[in-house]
PDB file of C-alpha atoms and ligand atoms in Angstrom:
ATOM      1  CA  UNK M   1       0.000   0.000   0.000  1.00  0.00           C
ATOM      2  CA  UNK M   2       2.835   2.291   0.904  1.00  0.00           C
ATOM      3  CA  UNK M   3       4.528   1.496  -2.382  1.00  0.00           C
ATOM      4  CA  UNK M   4       1.371   2.408  -4.290  1.00  0.00           C
ATOM      5  CA  UNK M   5       0.943   5.777  -2.609  1.00  0.00           C
ATOM      6  CA  UNK M   6       4.624   6.462  -3.240  1.00  0.00           C
ATOM      7  CA  UNK M   7       4.131   5.625  -6.887  1.00  0.00           C
ATOM      8  CA  UNK M   8       1.072   7.869  -7.064  1.00  0.00           C
ATOM      9  CA  UNK M   9       2.980  10.707  -5.429  1.00  0.00           C
ATOM     10  CA  UNK M  10       5.782  10.164  -7.891  1.00  0.00           C
ATOM     11  CA  UNK M  11       3.326  10.170 -10.818  1.00  0.00           C
ATOM     12  CA  UNK M  12       1.716  13.324  -9.462  1.00  0.00           C
ATOM     13  CA  UNK M  13       5.061  15.130  -9.322  1.00  0.00           C
ATOM     14  CA  UNK M  14       5.951  13.927 -12.794  1.00  0.00           C
ATOM     15  CA  UNK M  15       2.637  15.186 -14.207  1.00  0.00           C
ATOM     16  CA  UNK M  16       3.078  18.509 -12.458  1.00  0.00           C
ATOM     17  CA  UNK M  17       6.570  18.949 -13.870  1.00  0.00           C
ATOM     18  CA  UNK M  18       5.384  17.877 -17.313  1.00  0.00           C
ATOM     19  CA  UNK M  19       2.535  20.407 -17.377  1.00  0.00           C
ATOM     20  CA  UNK M  20       4.731  23.184 -16.037  1.00  0.00           C
ATOM     21  CA  UNK M  21       7.206  22.584 -18.840  1.00  0.00           C
ATOM     22  CA  UNK M  22       4.335  22.381 -21.342  1.00  0.00           C
ATOM     23  CA  UNK M  23       2.904  25.705 -20.191  1.00  0.00           C
ATOM     24  CA  UNK M  24       6.327  27.337 -20.309  1.00  0.00           C
ATOM     25  CA  UNK M  25       6.910  26.036 -23.836  1.00  0.00           C
ATOM     26  CA  UNK M  26       3.487  27.313 -24.826  1.00  0.00           C
ATOM     27  CA  UNK M  27       4.195  30.768 -23.409  1.00  0.00           C
ATOM     28  CA  UNK M  28       7.520  30.945 -25.256  1.00  0.00           C
ATOM     29  CA  UNK M  29       5.844  29.784 -28.467  1.00  0.00           C
ATOM     30  CA  UNK M  30       3.021  32.340 -28.214  1.00  0.00           C
ATOM     31  CA  UNK M  31       5.489  35.108 -27.415  1.00  0.00           C
ATOM     32  CA  UNK M  32       7.608  34.282 -30.452  1.00  0.00           C
ATOM     33  CA  UNK M  33       4.500  34.402 -32.651  1.00  0.00           C
ATOM     34  CA  UNK M  34       3.244  37.720 -31.276  1.00  0.00           C
ATOM     35  CA  UNK M  35       6.762  39.140 -31.538  1.00  0.00           C
ATOM     36  CA  UNK M  36       6.943  38.103 -35.186  1.00  0.00           C
ATOM     37  CA  UNK M  37       3.553  39.691 -35.883  1.00  0.00           C
ATOM     38  CA  UNK M  38       4.540  42.833 -34.031  1.00  0.00           C
ATOM     39  CA  UNK M  39       7.853  43.020 -35.893  1.00  0.00           C
ATOM     40  CA  UNK M  40       6.299  42.652 -39.324  1.00  0.00           C
ATOM     41  CA  UNK M  41       3.680  45.248 -38.459  1.00  0.00           C
ATOM     42  CA  UNK M  42       6.336  47.611 -37.245  1.00  0.00           C
ATOM     43  CA  UNK M  43       8.375  47.069 -40.406  1.00  0.00           C
ATOM     44  CA  UNK M  44       5.395  47.885 -42.585  1.00  0.00           C
ATOM     45  CA  UNK M  45       4.624  51.149 -40.822  1.00  0.00           C
ATOM     46  CA  UNK M  46       8.171  52.156 -40.025  1.00  0.00           C
ATOM     47  CA  UNK M  47       9.022  55.533 -41.581  1.00  0.00           C
ATOM     48  CA  UNK M  48      11.865  55.701 -44.094  1.00  0.00           C
ATOM     49  CA  UNK M  49      14.925  57.633 -42.931  1.00  0.00           C
ATOM     50  CA  UNK M  50      16.727  60.144 -45.154  1.00  0.00           C
ATOM     51  CA  UNK M  51      19.585  57.676 -45.650  1.00  0.00           C
ATOM     52  CA  UNK M  52      17.238  54.883 -46.757  1.00  0.00           C
ATOM     53  CA  UNK M  53      15.323  57.289 -48.983  1.00  0.00           C
ATOM     54  CA  UNK M  54      18.482  58.449 -50.765  1.00  0.00           C
ATOM     55  CA  UNK M  55      19.587  54.843 -51.125  1.00  0.00           C
ATOM     56  CA  UNK M  56      16.298  53.989 -52.842  1.00  0.00           C
ATOM     57  CA  UNK M  57      16.782  56.905 -55.256  1.00  0.00           C
ATOM     58  CA  UNK M  58      20.335  55.761 -55.880  1.00  0.00           C
ATOM     59  CA  UNK M  59      19.346  52.149 -56.549  1.00  0.00           C
ATOM     60  CA  UNK M  60      16.792  53.154 -59.175  1.00  0.00           C
ATOM     61  CA  UNK M  61      18.693  56.057 -60.726  1.00  0.00           C
ATOM     62  CA  UNK M  62      22.441  55.446 -60.475  1.00  0.00           C
ATOM     63  CA  UNK M  63      24.987  58.253 -60.510  1.00  0.00           C
ATOM     64  CA  UNK M  64      27.126  58.700 -63.646  1.00  0.00           C
ATOM     65  CA  UNK M  65      29.726  61.188 -64.786  1.00  0.00           C
ATOM     66  CA  UNK M  66      28.789  63.827 -67.318  1.00  0.00           C
ATOM     67  CA  UNK M  67      30.131  63.289 -70.825  1.00  0.00           C
ATOM     68  CA  UNK M  68      29.728  66.039 -73.392  1.00  0.00           C
ATOM     69  CA  UNK M  69      29.781  63.602 -76.250  1.00  0.00           C
ATOM     70  CA  UNK M  70      27.060  61.188 -75.166  1.00  0.00           C
ATOM     71  CA  UNK M  71      24.632  63.306 -73.119  1.00  0.00           C
ATOM     72  CA  UNK M  72      22.063  65.488 -74.848  1.00  0.00           C
ATOM     73  CA  UNK M  73      21.165  67.791 -71.929  1.00  0.00           C
ATOM     74  CA  UNK M  74      23.718  70.509 -71.234  1.00  0.00           C
ATOM     75  CA  UNK M  75      22.274  72.347 -68.200  1.00  0.00           C
ATOM     76  CA  UNK M  76      20.929  71.283 -64.819  1.00  0.00           C
ATOM     77  CA  UNK M  77      17.316  72.476 -64.519  1.00  0.00           C
ATOM     78  CA  UNK M  78      17.584  72.808 -60.733  1.00  0.00           C
ATOM     79  CA  UNK M  79      20.565  75.210 -60.460  1.00  0.00           C
ATOM     80  CA  UNK M  80      20.540  76.320 -64.143  1.00  0.00           C
ATOM     81  CA  UNK M  81      24.297  75.717 -64.399  1.00  0.00           C
ATOM     82  CA  UNK M  82      25.987  74.139 -67.418  1.00  0.00           C
ATOM     83  CA  UNK M  83      27.313  70.647 -66.794  1.00  0.00           C
ATOM     84  CA  UNK M  84      31.040  70.270 -66.822  1.00  0.00           C
ATOM     85  CA  UNK M  85      32.849  67.235 -68.153  1.00  0.00           C
ATOM     86  CA  UNK M  86      33.176  64.544 -65.487  1.00  0.00           C
ATOM     87  CA  UNK M  87      30.694  66.102 -63.032  1.00  0.00           C
ATOM     88  CA  UNK M  88      28.593  63.771 -60.875  1.00  0.00           C
ATOM     89  CA  UNK M  89      25.133  63.627 -62.437  1.00  0.00           C
ATOM     90  CA  UNK M  90      22.078  61.494 -61.934  1.00  0.00           C
ATOM     91  CA  UNK M  91      19.990  60.373 -64.868  1.00  0.00           C
ATOM     92  CA  UNK M  92      16.354  59.590 -64.137  1.00  0.00           C
ATOM     93  CA  UNK M  93      15.600  56.157 -65.469  1.00  0.00           C
ATOM     94  CA  UNK M  94      12.008  56.924 -66.514  1.00  0.00           C
ATOM     95  CA  UNK M  95      12.442  60.162 -68.467  1.00  0.00           C
ATOM     96  CA  UNK M  96      16.217  60.263 -69.088  1.00  0.00           C
ATOM     97  CA  UNK M  97      16.470  63.809 -67.706  1.00  0.00           C
ATOM     98  CA  UNK M  98      19.871  64.623 -66.202  1.00  0.00           C
ATOM     99  CA  UNK M  99      20.630  66.746 -63.124  1.00  0.00           C
ATOM    100  CA  UNK M 100      23.548  67.288 -60.763  1.00  0.00           C
ATOM    101  CA  UNK M 101      23.498  64.511 -58.181  1.00  0.00           C
ATOM    102  CA  UNK M 102      23.395  66.949 -55.242  1.00  0.00           C
ATOM    103  CA  UNK M 103      20.811  69.236 -56.881  1.00  0.00           C
ATOM    104  CA  UNK M 104      18.446  66.357 -57.617  1.00  0.00           C
ATOM    105  CA  UNK M 105      18.873  64.702 -54.214  1.00  0.00           C
ATOM    106  CA  UNK M 106      18.056  67.967 -52.430  1.00  0.00           C
ATOM    107  CA  UNK M 107      15.099  68.561 -54.741  1.00  0.00           C
ATOM    108  CA  UNK M 108      13.689  65.093 -54.177  1.00  0.00           C
ATOM    109  CA  UNK M 109      13.856  65.536 -50.409  1.00  0.00           C
ATOM    110  CA  UNK M 110      12.063  68.867 -50.415  1.00  0.00           C
ATOM    111  CA  UNK M 111       9.491  68.472 -53.142  1.00  0.00           C
ATOM    112  CA  UNK M 112       7.402  65.413 -53.907  1.00  0.00           C
ATOM    113  CA  UNK M 113       9.645  62.812 -55.505  1.00  0.00           C
ATOM    114  CA  UNK M 114       9.087  63.926 -59.093  1.00  0.00           C
ATOM    115  CA  UNK M 115      11.392  64.991 -61.928  1.00  0.00           C
ATOM    116  CA  UNK M 116      12.015  68.780 -61.760  1.00  0.00           C
ATOM    117  CA  UNK M 117      11.451  69.022 -65.516  1.00  0.00           C
ATOM    118  CA  UNK M 118       8.624  66.702 -66.518  1.00  0.00           C
ATOM    119  CA  UNK M 119       7.131  65.805 -63.110  1.00  0.00           C
ATOM    120  CA  UNK M 120       7.255  62.089 -63.728  1.00  0.00           C
ATOM    121  CA  UNK M 121       7.401  60.072 -60.522  1.00  0.00           C
ATOM    122  CA  UNK M 122      10.850  59.036 -59.338  1.00  0.00           C
ATOM    123  CA  UNK M 123       9.742  56.889 -56.386  1.00  0.00           C
ATOM    124  CA  UNK M 124       6.456  55.124 -55.537  1.00  0.00           C
ATOM    125  CA  UNK M 125       3.950  57.205 -53.576  1.00  0.00           C
ATOM    126  CA  UNK M 126       4.048  54.965 -50.475  1.00  0.00           C
ATOM    127  CA  UNK M 127       7.808  55.406 -50.105  1.00  0.00           C
ATOM    128  CA  UNK M 128       7.452  59.197 -50.327  1.00  0.00           C
ATOM    129  CA  UNK M 129       4.670  59.051 -47.719  1.00  0.00           C
ATOM    130  CA  UNK M 130       6.819  57.038 -45.330  1.00  0.00           C
ATOM    131  CA  UNK M 131       9.698  59.462 -45.797  1.00  0.00           C
ATOM    132  CA  UNK M 132       7.382  62.397 -44.994  1.00  0.00           C
ATOM    133  CA  UNK M 133       6.248  60.486 -41.898  1.00  0.00           C
ATOM    134  CA  UNK M 134       9.883  60.283 -40.809  1.00  0.00           C
ATOM    135  CA  UNK M 135      10.392  64.012 -41.351  1.00  0.00           C
ATOM    136  CA  UNK M 136       7.177  64.898 -39.509  1.00  0.00           C
ATOM    137  CA  UNK M 137       8.199  62.523 -36.730  1.00  0.00           C
ATOM    138  CA  UNK M 138      11.487  64.354 -36.343  1.00  0.00           C
ATOM    139  CA  UNK M 139       9.633  67.650 -36.065  1.00  0.00           C
ATOM    140  CA  UNK M 140       7.209  66.440 -33.388  1.00  0.00           C
ATOM    141  CA  UNK M 141      10.078  64.874 -31.459  1.00  0.00           C
ATOM    142  CA  UNK M 142      11.823  68.221 -31.453  1.00  0.00           C
ATOM    143  CA  UNK M 143       8.709  70.038 -30.248  1.00  0.00           C
ATOM    144  CA  UNK M 144       8.312  67.438 -27.512  1.00  0.00           C
ATOM    145  CA  UNK M 145      11.812  67.955 -26.183  1.00  0.00           C
ATOM    146  CA  UNK M 146      11.273  71.696 -26.299  1.00  0.00           C
ATOM    147  CA  UNK M 147       8.176  71.381 -24.148  1.00  0.00           C
ATOM    148  CA  UNK M 148      10.101  69.208 -21.727  1.00  0.00           C
ATOM    149  CA  UNK M 149      12.778  71.836 -21.462  1.00  0.00           C
ATOM    150  CA  UNK M 150      10.218  74.546 -20.717  1.00  0.00           C
ATOM    151  CA  UNK M 151       8.634  72.313 -18.067  1.00  0.00           C
ATOM    152  CA  UNK M 152      12.029  71.649 -16.510  1.00  0.00           C
ATOM    153  CA  UNK M 153      12.892  75.333 -16.506  1.00  0.00           C
ATOM    154  CA  UNK M 154       9.569  76.324 -14.934  1.00  0.00           C
ATOM    155  CA  UNK M 155       9.999  73.610 -12.298  1.00  0.00           C
ATOM    156  CA  UNK M 156      13.474  74.881 -11.475  1.00  0.00           C
ATOM    157  CA  UNK M 157      12.135  78.387 -11.424  1.00  0.00           C
ATOM    158  CA  UNK M 158       9.372  77.326  -9.032  1.00  0.00           C
ATOM    159  CA  UNK M 159      11.901  75.771  -6.666  1.00  0.00           C
ATOM    160  CA  UNK M 160      14.063  78.847  -6.859  1.00  0.00           C
ATOM    161  CA  UNK M 161      11.142  81.126  -6.038  1.00  0.00           C
ATOM    162  CA  UNK M 162       9.986  78.960  -3.150  1.00  0.00           C
ATOM    163  CA  UNK M 163      13.367  79.252  -1.491  1.00  0.00           C
ATOM    164  CA  UNK M 164      12.924  82.993  -1.217  1.00  0.00           C
ATOM    165  CA  UNK M 165       9.248  83.123  -0.287  1.00  0.00           C
TER     166      UNK M 165
HETATM  167 ZN1  LIG S 201      22.548  71.584 -60.571  1.00  0.00          ZN
HETATM  168 ZN1  LIG S 202      11.990  64.199 -66.418  1.00  0.00          ZN
END
């Protein structure tokens, strides 16, 4: 009889340990799934930084060096300067318009991502939207820290005043 109760106690402990491990495994499994979902969602809505944005422009419209003999355009429509032999230029793949690399990159960051001459789209709309999100985000972050600074200053000021009152 004693042996049986010992066996039952042993079985009970074993079952307990088994279920504890099972629950732990389950928790880890569920967490990995929710993490994966969260990550993919975050990736989808994550704003595009300036660096990533310029890289996307660069991938689609590579930089070349201006050659008088092969290129038909002679002036950059952004700065209105004449191209010089060997200057870094970017040719837009869709419309073949040529601009200085720096002029075009600045233009594309300020304006909507369209060709300064013919307004054809350089990047897909959703990429431009995400880049704007990033820029707006930077602005709100700045405003936030400004408010914090004002709060901190007023708090310090309050303390300072209290000492004298
Ligand atoms: Zn230019
Ligand atoms: Zn164009």
